[in-house]
Amino acid sequence: MSLSILAARWVLPVTSDSIDHGAIVIDGSHIRETGRVDQLRAAYPDASFRDLGEVALLPGLINVHTHLELSGLRGRVEEPRFQPWIVQLITLKAELFTPADLLDSARLGCVEAIRSGITTVADTADAIGTLEALLESGLRGIVYQECFGPAADQAEAAIATWREKFEAHRERLAKVPVEAASRLRVGISPHAPYSVSDRLYRLATSLALENDLDMALHAAESIAEQLLLHDGSGDFGDSLRRRAIEFTPPRSSTVAYLHQLGVLEAAPLLIHGVTIGESDLPLLTRTGTRLAHCPKSNAKFGHGVADLYEWQSRGLTVGLGTDSVVSNNSLDLLDEARFCTLLHRAHRADSTWPEAAEILRLMTIDGARTLRLDDQVGSLEPGKRADLIAIDLSGPHTRPVYDPVTAIIFSASARDVVMTMVDGRILYDGKNILTIDEDRLHRHI
Ligand SMILES: [Zn+2]
């Protein structure tokens, strides 16, 4: 296997100190070594060499929650109230999108992710096109295939539908080279407490535990959800009653409800968690439940501010997610990181937390831990996959650079990403996406 050296003004391994005038030795799809450029050139005289200049090289960003298939609906549903927003979104998706449209929509999401320096995507998907789009794109990812059904008697049918989609994914992955298949996993996602019956939660959890499937779920996202679980009131309670769907409120928090149903035994990825309270935290810690923090989506809906500080203080595993572009409206994880930093500083009236370096970890190594991929990605370390990105810090909006980490968190944006690499393969070279035909895509979306 041929070796190559990529050099940069700054190399940020994330799990060790930043390296000025650093370089990375890449051996095919893996990282061989990081260090100072002069030392590595001397140690590997036969390796090909490329100096990327005034950029920071860092691990590819990890988006722990999105819905790529919704990318084509950006800006289409600006209804500010949460429950009516969901209804409009479901209706529009069904009316406007054929399966081919959903595939293109997911492709658009992949293109935006790659251009934003995201190399791993945890996606919750309803249609089956997202896996295909991810395969084409070269991204690493997990597709959490969704199941829905608020009425208890829909549970078996919902699981049967889920199984069909899961089998289709398995067959598809069996037909691609092992290397490509190894970048993708399929999991299960019972959608949310207002769209999933207790019976469906139980069936989905058994399926996850018996088949060692990763599970993700939207939970503790809104006050409306809290009201439904407390006494059946609020927008979601009204909506279920209008459809004559029986729901017995557990009169507890979402986390206590999920625990009581046995769902937390699967140590799921819990998406949002805005209304998680003090009494929920021991349950999350004990079960190893992981969290996807999506501050911009939560803010746009006025859901509130998730207690990232407390989660991290308790040692919970947390990553950063954008959610879909229908509620964000962007997959720019650098923008999400800056918003996250400023939001929590303002909310807690404390300028000392979070530090920029903590938020860089949140969208790299912590994201990898959240998705149980930290043995492969999330930092620049020997033996890990060569998933890395270059961020140009030479622009007038980022220079001068006294500290590349604060420059990235407080000044840079997705537009400054000039290279995205997954498994040693360049997916974006600063001008073009090399895997998906953007011109064709933009004629459709
Ligand atoms: Zn979501």
GROMACS .gro file of C-alpha atoms and ligand atoms in nm:
model
  446
    1MET     CA    1   0.000   0.000   0.000
    2SER     CA    2   0.140   0.342  -0.093
    3LEU     CA    3   0.194   0.596   0.180
    4SER     CA    4   0.103   0.960   0.151
    5ILE     CA    5   0.181   1.257   0.372
    6LEU     CA    6  -0.059   1.548   0.410
    7ALA     CA    7   0.095   1.855   0.569
    8ALA     CA    8  -0.082   2.155   0.720
    9ARG     CA    9  -0.005   2.468   0.918
   10TRP     CA   10  -0.197   2.306   1.204
   11VAL     CA   11  -0.286   1.945   1.278
   12LEU     CA   12  -0.546   1.891   1.549
   13PRO     CA   13  -0.557   1.526   1.655
   14VAL     CA   14  -0.820   1.625   1.922
   15THR     CA   15  -0.712   1.352   2.168
   16SER     CA   16  -0.361   1.501   2.193
   17ASP     CA   17  -0.202   1.845   2.161
   18SER     CA   18  -0.226   2.046   1.840
   19ILE     CA   19   0.079   2.029   1.617
   20ASP     CA   20   0.214   2.344   1.449
   21HIS     CA   21   0.349   2.268   1.101
   22GLY     CA   22   0.215   1.918   1.136
   23ALA     CA   23   0.145   1.629   0.903
   24ILE     CA   24  -0.040   1.301   0.881
   25VAL     CA   25   0.093   0.985   0.724
   26ILE     CA   26  -0.189   0.795   0.554
   27ASP     CA   27  -0.157   0.428   0.469
   28GLY     CA   28  -0.445   0.350   0.233
   29SER     CA   29  -0.761   0.386   0.438
   30HIS     CA   30  -0.587   0.428   0.775
   31ILE     CA   31  -0.377   0.678   0.965
   32ARG     CA   32  -0.020   0.560   1.016
   33GLU     CA   33   0.117   0.849   1.218
   34THR     CA   34   0.082   1.217   1.302
   35GLY     CA   35   0.366   1.452   1.392
   36ARG     CA   36   0.577   1.742   1.278
   37VAL     CA   37   0.612   1.768   0.903
   38ASP     CA   38   0.993   1.775   0.898
   39GLN     CA   39   1.017   1.464   1.113
   40LEU     CA   40   0.759   1.269   0.914
   41ARG     CA   41   0.916   1.359   0.577
   42ALA     CA   42   1.248   1.232   0.707
   43ALA     CA   43   1.090   0.913   0.842
   44TYR     CA   44   0.894   0.839   0.521
   45PRO     CA   45   1.112   0.965   0.233
   46ASP     CA   46   0.930   0.754  -0.027
   47ALA     CA   47   0.579   0.869   0.065
   48SER     CA   48   0.396   1.107  -0.168
   49PHE     CA   49   0.375   1.455  -0.019
   50ARG     CA   50   0.120   1.735  -0.035
   51ASP     CA   51   0.123   2.057   0.165
   52LEU     CA   52  -0.229   2.197   0.214
   53GLY     CA   53  -0.099   2.531   0.343
   54GLU     CA   54  -0.280   2.759   0.589
   55VAL     CA   55  -0.535   2.500   0.692
   56ALA     CA   56  -0.619   2.302   1.002
   57LEU     CA   57  -0.633   1.926   0.951
   58LEU     CA   58  -0.865   1.759   1.196
   59PRO     CA   59  -1.084   1.451   1.233
   60GLY     CA   60  -1.396   1.452   1.016
   61LEU     CA   61  -1.698   1.594   1.195
   62ILE     CA   62  -1.963   1.358   1.330
   63ASN     CA   63  -2.327   1.458   1.302
   64VAL     CA   64  -2.509   1.238   1.553
   65HIS     CA   65  -2.859   1.327   1.438
   66THR     CA   66  -3.015   1.424   1.110
   67HIS     CA   67  -3.277   1.320   0.851
   68LEU     CA   68  -3.104   1.339   0.512
   69GLU     CA   69  -3.417   1.241   0.317
   70LEU     CA   70  -3.584   1.568   0.425
   71SER     CA   71  -3.315   1.791   0.272
   72GLY     CA   72  -3.535   1.876  -0.026
   73LEU     CA   73  -3.792   2.032   0.207
   74ARG     CA   74  -3.560   2.299   0.345
   75GLY     CA   75  -3.757   2.617   0.406
   76ARG     CA   76  -4.082   2.449   0.300
   77VAL     CA   77  -4.235   2.405   0.649
   78GLU     CA   78  -4.181   2.718   0.855
   79GLU     CA   79  -4.484   2.657   1.078
   80PRO     CA   80  -4.345   2.756   1.420
   81ARG     CA   81  -4.569   2.534   1.637
   82PHE     CA   82  -4.420   2.189   1.682
   83GLN     CA   83  -4.718   1.955   1.648
   84PRO     CA   84  -4.872   2.131   1.343
   85TRP     CA   85  -4.518   2.140   1.195
   86ILE     CA   86  -4.496   1.761   1.220
   87VAL     CA   87  -4.837   1.718   1.055
   88GLN     CA   88  -4.744   1.952   0.770
   89LEU     CA   89  -4.410   1.781   0.722
   90ILE     CA   90  -4.563   1.433   0.700
   91THR     CA   91  -4.833   1.553   0.461
   92LEU     CA   92  -4.591   1.736   0.231
   93LYS     CA   93  -4.346   1.448   0.226
   94ALA     CA   94  -4.621   1.211   0.117
   95GLU     CA   95  -4.767   1.452  -0.140
   96LEU     CA   96  -4.453   1.590  -0.298
   97PHE     CA   97  -4.199   1.312  -0.283
   98THR     CA   98  -4.179   0.990  -0.482
   99PRO     CA   99  -3.914   0.735  -0.371
  100ALA     CA  100  -3.686   0.879  -0.643
  101ASP     CA  101  -3.735   1.230  -0.501
  102LEU     CA  102  -3.653   1.105  -0.152
  103LEU     CA  103  -3.333   0.949  -0.285
  104ASP     CA  104  -3.233   1.280  -0.448
  105SER     CA  105  -3.328   1.459  -0.130
  106ALA     CA  106  -3.096   1.232   0.069
  107ARG     CA  107  -2.825   1.286  -0.195
  108LEU     CA  108  -2.860   1.662  -0.144
  109GLY     CA  109  -2.813   1.607   0.230
  110CYS     CA  110  -2.502   1.399   0.166
  111VAL     CA  111  -2.355   1.669  -0.059
  112GLU     CA  112  -2.418   1.936   0.203
  113ALA     CA  113  -2.271   1.716   0.477
  114ILE     CA  114  -1.955   1.646   0.276
  115ARG     CA  115  -1.912   2.014   0.190
  116SER     CA  116  -1.956   2.093   0.561
  117GLY     CA  117  -1.674   1.861   0.668
  118ILE     CA  118  -1.901   1.593   0.808
  119THR     CA  119  -1.763   1.242   0.753
  120THR     CA  120  -2.001   1.038   0.971
  121VAL     CA  121  -2.378   1.078   0.976
  122ALA     CA  122  -2.628   0.920   1.215
  123ASP     CA  123  -2.950   0.939   1.021
  124THR     CA  124  -3.306   0.852   1.116
  125ALA     CA  125  -3.490   0.756   0.799
  126ASP     CA  126  -3.841   0.660   0.700
  127ALA     CA  127  -3.782   0.572   0.332
  128ILE     CA  128  -3.509   0.333   0.224
  129GLY     CA  129  -3.325   0.568  -0.015
  130THR     CA  130  -3.093   0.714   0.247
  131LEU     CA  131  -2.875   0.403   0.262
  132GLU     CA  132  -2.833   0.419  -0.117
  133ALA     CA  133  -2.741   0.789  -0.102
  134LEU     CA  134  -2.487   0.723   0.172
  135LEU     CA  135  -2.336   0.436  -0.028
  136GLU     CA  136  -2.297   0.659  -0.334
  137SER     CA  137  -2.156   0.946  -0.133
  138GLY     CA  138  -1.876   0.753   0.035
  139LEU     CA  139  -1.977   0.884   0.378
  140ARG     CA  140  -1.968   0.672   0.692
  141GLY     CA  141  -2.300   0.637   0.866
  142ILE     CA  142  -2.570   0.468   1.061
  143VAL     CA  143  -2.921   0.453   0.921
  144TYR     CA  144  -3.168   0.422   1.204
  145GLN     CA  145  -3.469   0.292   1.012
  146GLU     CA  146  -3.781   0.440   1.168
  147CYS     CA  147  -4.101   0.272   1.278
  148PHE     CA  148  -4.424   0.449   1.365
  149GLY     CA  149  -4.761   0.356   1.510
  150PRO     CA  150  -4.933   0.541   1.795
  151ALA     CA  151  -5.212   0.281   1.828
  152ALA     CA  152  -5.124  -0.045   2.004
  153ASP     CA  153  -5.290  -0.255   1.733
  154GLN     CA  154  -5.054  -0.105   1.470
  155ALA     CA  155  -4.744  -0.242   1.641
  156GLU     CA  156  -4.707  -0.579   1.462
  157ALA     CA  157  -4.765  -0.421   1.119
  158ALA     CA  158  -4.512  -0.147   1.198
  159ILE     CA  159  -4.249  -0.406   1.285
  160ALA     CA  160  -4.330  -0.608   0.971
  161THR     CA  161  -4.279  -0.296   0.757
  162TRP     CA  162  -3.957  -0.222   0.940
  163ARG     CA  163  -3.834  -0.579   0.878
  164GLU     CA  164  -3.895  -0.546   0.502
  165LYS     CA  165  -3.688  -0.229   0.489
  166PHE     CA  166  -3.416  -0.383   0.707
  167GLU     CA  167  -3.393  -0.690   0.481
  168ALA     CA  168  -3.373  -0.464   0.174
  169HIS     CA  169  -3.077  -0.285   0.336
  170ARG     CA  170  -2.911  -0.613   0.424
  171GLU     CA  171  -2.944  -0.741   0.069
  172ARG     CA  172  -2.811  -0.413  -0.071
  173LEU     CA  173  -2.509  -0.412   0.157
  174ALA     CA  174  -2.433  -0.775   0.065
  175LYS     CA  175  -2.391  -0.663  -0.300
  176VAL     CA  176  -2.131  -0.392  -0.244
  177PRO     CA  177  -1.758  -0.434  -0.171
  178VAL     CA  178  -1.685  -0.519   0.192
  179GLU     CA  179  -1.499  -0.191   0.242
  180ALA     CA  180  -1.807   0.011   0.138
  181ALA     CA  181  -2.044  -0.205   0.342
  182SER     CA  182  -1.821  -0.168   0.647
  183ARG     CA  183  -1.882   0.208   0.649
  184LEU     CA  184  -2.256   0.163   0.703
  185ARG     CA  185  -2.473   0.013   0.973
  186VAL     CA  186  -2.848  -0.016   1.002
  187GLY     CA  187  -3.033   0.032   1.329
  188ILE     CA  188  -3.387   0.085   1.448
  189SER     CA  189  -3.568   0.401   1.553
  190PRO     CA  190  -3.911   0.393   1.717
  191HIS     CA  191  -3.992   0.753   1.637
  192ALA     CA  192  -4.127   0.935   1.947
  193PRO     CA  193  -4.364   0.890   2.245
  194TYR     CA  194  -4.652   1.061   2.059
  195SER     CA  195  -4.610   0.844   1.747
  196VAL     CA  196  -4.517   0.507   1.902
  197SER     CA  197  -4.739   0.294   2.129
  198ASP     CA  198  -4.606   0.124   2.440
  199ARG     CA  199  -4.646  -0.207   2.256
  200LEU     CA  200  -4.437  -0.090   1.960
  201TYR     CA  201  -4.167   0.038   2.195
  202ARG     CA  202  -4.152  -0.306   2.359
  203LEU     CA  203  -4.137  -0.494   2.027
  204ALA     CA  204  -3.872  -0.262   1.885
  205THR     CA  205  -3.662  -0.295   2.200
  206SER     CA  206  -3.680  -0.676   2.192
  207LEU     CA  207  -3.577  -0.668   1.828
  208ALA     CA  208  -3.284  -0.440   1.908
  209LEU     CA  209  -3.165  -0.651   2.201
  210GLU     CA  210  -3.205  -0.987   2.025
  211ASN     CA  211  -3.029  -0.876   1.708
  212ASP     CA  212  -2.771  -0.644   1.862
  213LEU     CA  213  -2.913  -0.348   1.670
  214ASP     CA  214  -2.837   0.008   1.764
  215MET     CA  215  -3.149   0.204   1.858
  216ALA     CA  216  -3.221   0.578   1.839
  217LEU     CA  217  -3.532   0.763   1.949
  218HIS     CA  218  -3.662   1.117   1.966
  219ALA     CA  219  -3.746   1.175   2.331
  220ALA     CA  220  -3.799   1.448   2.589
  221GLU     CA  221  -3.801   1.702   2.309
  222SER     CA  222  -4.089   1.936   2.391
  223ILE     CA  223  -4.332   2.064   2.652
  224ALA     CA  224  -4.615   1.927   2.434
  225GLU     CA  225  -4.468   1.577   2.473
  226GLN     CA  226  -4.428   1.633   2.848
  227LEU     CA  227  -4.795   1.731   2.877
  228LEU     CA  228  -4.907   1.422   2.684
  229LEU     CA  229  -4.717   1.192   2.916
  230HIS     CA  230  -4.820   1.379   3.228
  231ASP     CA  231  -5.196   1.385   3.179
  232GLY     CA  232  -5.278   1.336   2.811
  233SER     CA  233  -5.325   1.709   2.750
  234GLY     CA  234  -5.164   1.944   2.499
  235ASP     CA  235  -5.136   1.936   2.121
  236PHE     CA  236  -5.030   1.571   2.102
  237GLY     CA  237  -5.309   1.459   2.336
  238ASP     CA  238  -5.565   1.649   2.126
  239SER     CA  239  -5.426   1.501   1.806
  240LEU     CA  240  -5.447   1.142   1.937
  241ARG     CA  241  -5.804   1.198   2.062
  242ARG     CA  242  -5.908   1.343   1.724
  243ARG     CA  243  -5.787   1.021   1.563
  244ALA     CA  244  -5.960   0.811   1.836
  245ILE     CA  245  -5.625   0.664   1.939
  246GLU     CA  246  -5.619   0.547   2.298
  247PHE     CA  247  -5.328   0.668   2.509
  248THR     CA  248  -5.295   0.611   2.882
  249PRO     CA  249  -5.061   0.875   3.020
  250PRO     CA  250  -4.792   0.716   3.239
  251ARG     CA  251  -4.790   1.033   3.453
  252SER     CA  252  -4.414   1.036   3.445
  253SER     CA  253  -4.126   1.191   3.257
  254THR     CA  254  -4.040   1.055   2.913
  255VAL     CA  255  -3.721   0.897   3.048
  256ALA     CA  256  -3.909   0.724   3.335
  257TYR     CA  257  -4.170   0.604   3.083
  258LEU     CA  258  -3.902   0.460   2.852
  259HIS     CA  259  -3.733   0.299   3.150
  260GLN     CA  260  -4.059   0.144   3.267
  261LEU     CA  261  -4.112  -0.002   2.917
  262GLY     CA  262  -3.762  -0.151   2.922
  263VAL     CA  263  -3.646   0.066   2.632
  264LEU     CA  264  -3.343   0.204   2.815
  265GLU     CA  265  -3.210  -0.151   2.854
  266ALA     CA  266  -3.101  -0.120   2.490
  267ALA     CA  267  -2.884   0.183   2.589
  268PRO     CA  268  -3.039   0.382   2.305
  269LEU     CA  269  -2.929   0.706   2.145
  270LEU     CA  270  -3.177   0.952   2.294
  271ILE     CA  271  -3.228   1.245   2.056
  272HIS     CA  272  -3.293   1.594   2.206
  273GLY     CA  273  -3.352   1.537   2.579
  274VAL     CA  274  -3.450   1.901   2.637
  275THR     CA  275  -3.698   1.819   2.915
  276ILE     CA  276  -3.475   1.567   3.093
  277GLY     CA  277  -3.493   1.644   3.464
  278GLU     CA  278  -3.275   1.580   3.767
  279SER     CA  279  -3.456   1.256   3.856
  280ASP     CA  280  -3.399   1.115   3.504
  281LEU     CA  281  -3.022   1.143   3.512
  282PRO     CA  282  -2.946   0.834   3.728
  283LEU     CA  283  -3.157   0.621   3.489
  284LEU     CA  284  -2.960   0.748   3.191
  285THR     CA  285  -2.627   0.691   3.365
  286ARG     CA  286  -2.717   0.342   3.484
  287THR     CA  287  -2.838   0.224   3.144
  288GLY     CA  288  -2.560   0.383   2.939
  289THR     CA  289  -2.814   0.582   2.738
  290ARG     CA  290  -2.638   0.814   2.494
  291LEU     CA  291  -2.754   1.162   2.397
  292ALA     CA  292  -2.779   1.361   2.074
  293HIS     CA  293  -2.771   1.734   2.147
  294CYS     CA  294  -2.936   1.945   1.872
  295PRO     CA  295  -2.936   2.300   2.012
  296LYS     CA  296  -3.037   2.491   1.697
  297SER     CA  297  -3.341   2.274   1.622
  298ASN     CA  298  -3.448   2.295   1.987
  299ALA     CA  299  -3.406   2.673   1.983
  300LYS     CA  300  -3.594   2.720   1.655
  301PHE     CA  301  -3.898   2.544   1.800
  302GLY     CA  302  -3.865   2.728   2.130
  303HIS     CA  303  -3.837   2.393   2.310
  304GLY     CA  304  -3.574   2.527   2.548
  305VAL     CA  305  -3.211   2.450   2.624
  306ALA     CA  306  -3.096   2.096   2.701
  307ASP     CA  307  -2.878   2.067   3.011
  308LEU     CA  308  -2.552   1.979   2.839
  309TYR     CA  309  -2.353   2.093   3.142
  310GLU     CA  310  -2.525   1.849   3.376
  311TRP     CA  311  -2.506   1.566   3.123
  312GLN     CA  312  -2.133   1.610   3.086
  313SER     CA  313  -2.082   1.655   3.460
  314ARG     CA  314  -2.251   1.319   3.514
  315GLY     CA  315  -2.025   1.155   3.258
  316LEU     CA  316  -2.301   1.084   3.007
  317THR     CA  317  -2.197   1.024   2.647
  318VAL     CA  318  -2.311   1.314   2.427
  319GLY     CA  319  -2.261   1.414   2.065
  320LEU     CA  320  -2.370   1.712   1.855
  321GLY     CA  321  -2.639   1.689   1.587
  322THR     CA  322  -2.800   1.928   1.344
  323ASP     CA  323  -3.138   1.754   1.310
  324SER     CA  324  -3.293   1.790   0.963
  325VAL     CA  325  -3.267   2.101   0.750
  326VAL     CA  326  -3.643   2.143   0.781
  327SER     CA  327  -3.594   2.243   1.143
  328ASN     CA  328  -3.242   2.391   1.139
  329ASN     CA  329  -3.209   2.492   0.831
  330SER     CA  330  -2.854   2.382   0.769
  331LEU     CA  331  -2.618   2.088   0.814
  332ASP     CA  332  -2.330   2.324   0.898
  333LEU     CA  333  -2.200   2.151   1.211
  334LEU     CA  334  -1.943   2.427   1.265
  335ASP     CA  335  -2.229   2.676   1.288
  336GLU     CA  336  -2.408   2.436   1.525
  337ALA     CA  337  -2.091   2.422   1.737
  338ARG     CA  338  -2.064   2.800   1.759
  339PHE     CA  339  -2.433   2.833   1.842
  340CYS     CA  340  -2.398   2.560   2.105
  341THR     CA  341  -2.104   2.736   2.270
  342LEU     CA  342  -2.265   3.079   2.278
  343LEU     CA  343  -2.608   2.947   2.377
  344HIS     CA  344  -2.482   2.765   2.686
  345ARG     CA  345  -2.257   3.053   2.791
  346ALA     CA  346  -2.550   3.293   2.764
  347HIS     CA  347  -2.800   3.056   2.923
  348ARG     CA  348  -2.580   2.979   3.223
  349ALA     CA  349  -2.442   3.335   3.241
  350ASP     CA  350  -2.096   3.179   3.254
  351SER     CA  351  -1.827   3.269   3.001
  352THR     CA  352  -1.592   2.992   3.118
  353TRP     CA  353  -1.803   2.700   2.993
  354PRO     CA  354  -1.810   2.549   2.742
  355GLU     CA  355  -1.460   2.607   2.615
  356ALA     CA  356  -1.397   2.589   2.241
  357ALA     CA  357  -1.186   2.275   2.282
  358GLU     CA  358  -1.473   2.095   2.458
  359ILE     CA  359  -1.708   2.172   2.171
  360LEU     CA  360  -1.450   2.053   1.917
  361ARG     CA  361  -1.442   1.724   2.109
  362LEU     CA  362  -1.823   1.716   2.114
  363MET     CA  363  -1.839   1.705   1.734
  364THR     CA  364  -1.544   1.466   1.688
  365ILE     CA  365  -1.435   1.212   1.949
  366ASP     CA  366  -1.744   1.248   2.170
  367GLY     CA  367  -1.966   1.206   1.863
  368ALA     CA  368  -1.771   0.891   1.777
  369ARG     CA  369  -1.822   0.756   2.130
  370THR     CA  370  -2.192   0.842   2.107
  371LEU     CA  371  -2.220   0.626   1.795
  372ARG     CA  372  -1.982   0.359   1.934
  373LEU     CA  373  -1.738   0.427   1.654
  374ASP     CA  374  -1.453   0.569   1.862
  375ASP     CA  375  -1.232   0.268   1.791
  376GLN     CA  376  -1.242   0.373   1.423
  377VAL     CA  377  -1.290   0.750   1.398
  378GLY     CA  378  -1.322   1.075   1.596
  379SER     CA  379  -0.952   1.156   1.639
  380LEU     CA  380  -0.630   1.149   1.441
  381GLU     CA  381  -0.453   0.851   1.593
  382PRO     CA  382  -0.241   0.573   1.444
  383GLY     CA  383  -0.458   0.281   1.337
  384LYS     CA  384  -0.778   0.481   1.306
  385ARG     CA  385  -0.958   0.530   0.978
  386ALA     CA  386  -0.835   0.819   0.763
  387ASP     CA  387  -1.153   1.024   0.805
  388LEU     CA  388  -1.027   1.380   0.811
  389ILE     CA  389  -1.100   1.730   0.691
  390ALA     CA  390  -0.911   2.049   0.611
  391ILE     CA  391  -1.046   2.386   0.719
  392ASP     CA  392  -0.895   2.690   0.549
  393LEU     CA  393  -0.801   2.952   0.809
  394SER     CA  394  -0.642   3.200   0.568
  395GLY     CA  395  -0.956   3.407   0.499
  396PRO     CA  396  -1.012   3.762   0.625
  397HIS     CA  397  -1.286   3.636   0.860
  398THR     CA  398  -1.054   3.390   1.035
  399ARG     CA  399  -0.711   3.556   1.031
  400PRO     CA  400  -0.494   3.620   1.220
  401VAL     CA  401  -0.494   3.280   1.389
  402TYR     CA  402  -0.356   3.275   1.742
  403ASP     CA  403  -0.531   2.950   1.830
  404PRO     CA  404  -0.671   2.724   1.554
  405VAL     CA  405  -0.936   2.575   1.786
  406THR     CA  406  -1.093   2.908   1.879
  407ALA     CA  407  -1.062   3.017   1.514
  408ILE     CA  408  -1.261   2.710   1.407
  409ILE     CA  409  -1.528   2.737   1.677
  410PHE     CA  410  -1.577   3.115   1.683
  411SER     CA  411  -1.486   3.229   1.330
  412ALA     CA  412  -1.498   2.950   1.071
  413SER     CA  413  -1.796   2.800   0.891
  414ALA     CA  414  -1.875   2.514   0.655
  415ARG     CA  415  -1.771   2.737   0.363
  416ASP     CA  416  -1.411   2.718   0.487
  417VAL     CA  417  -1.391   2.340   0.451
  418VAL     CA  418  -1.154   2.268   0.162
  419MET     CA  419  -1.117   1.891   0.183
  420THR     CA  420  -1.323   1.603   0.315
  421MET     CA  421  -1.175   1.253   0.326
  422VAL     CA  422  -1.330   0.924   0.437
  423ASP     CA  423  -1.128   0.601   0.456
  424GLY     CA  424  -0.838   0.779   0.285
  425ARG     CA  425  -1.054   0.871  -0.015
  426ILE     CA  426  -1.112   1.237  -0.098
  427LEU     CA  427  -1.487   1.304  -0.129
  428TYR     CA  428  -1.453   1.683  -0.166
  429ASP     CA  429  -1.147   1.863  -0.296
  430GLY     CA  430  -1.246   2.220  -0.211
  431LYS     CA  431  -1.424   2.266  -0.545
  432ASN     CA  432  -1.620   1.956  -0.636
  433ILE     CA  433  -1.789   1.660  -0.475
  434LEU     CA  434  -1.615   1.363  -0.632
  435THR     CA  435  -1.879   1.097  -0.566
  436ILE     CA  436  -2.222   1.249  -0.638
  437ASP     CA  437  -2.311   1.434  -0.959
  438GLU     CA  438  -2.413   1.773  -0.819
  439ASP     CA  439  -2.507   1.921  -1.157
  440ARG     CA  440  -2.759   1.645  -1.221
  441LEU     CA  441  -2.888   1.675  -0.864
  442HIS     CA  442  -2.940   2.051  -0.886
  443ARG     CA  443  -3.147   2.010  -1.201
  444HIS     CA  444  -3.392   1.814  -0.986
  445ILE     CA  445  -3.374   1.997  -0.653
  446ZN      ZN  446  -3.499   1.440   1.437
   0.00000   0.00000   0.00000
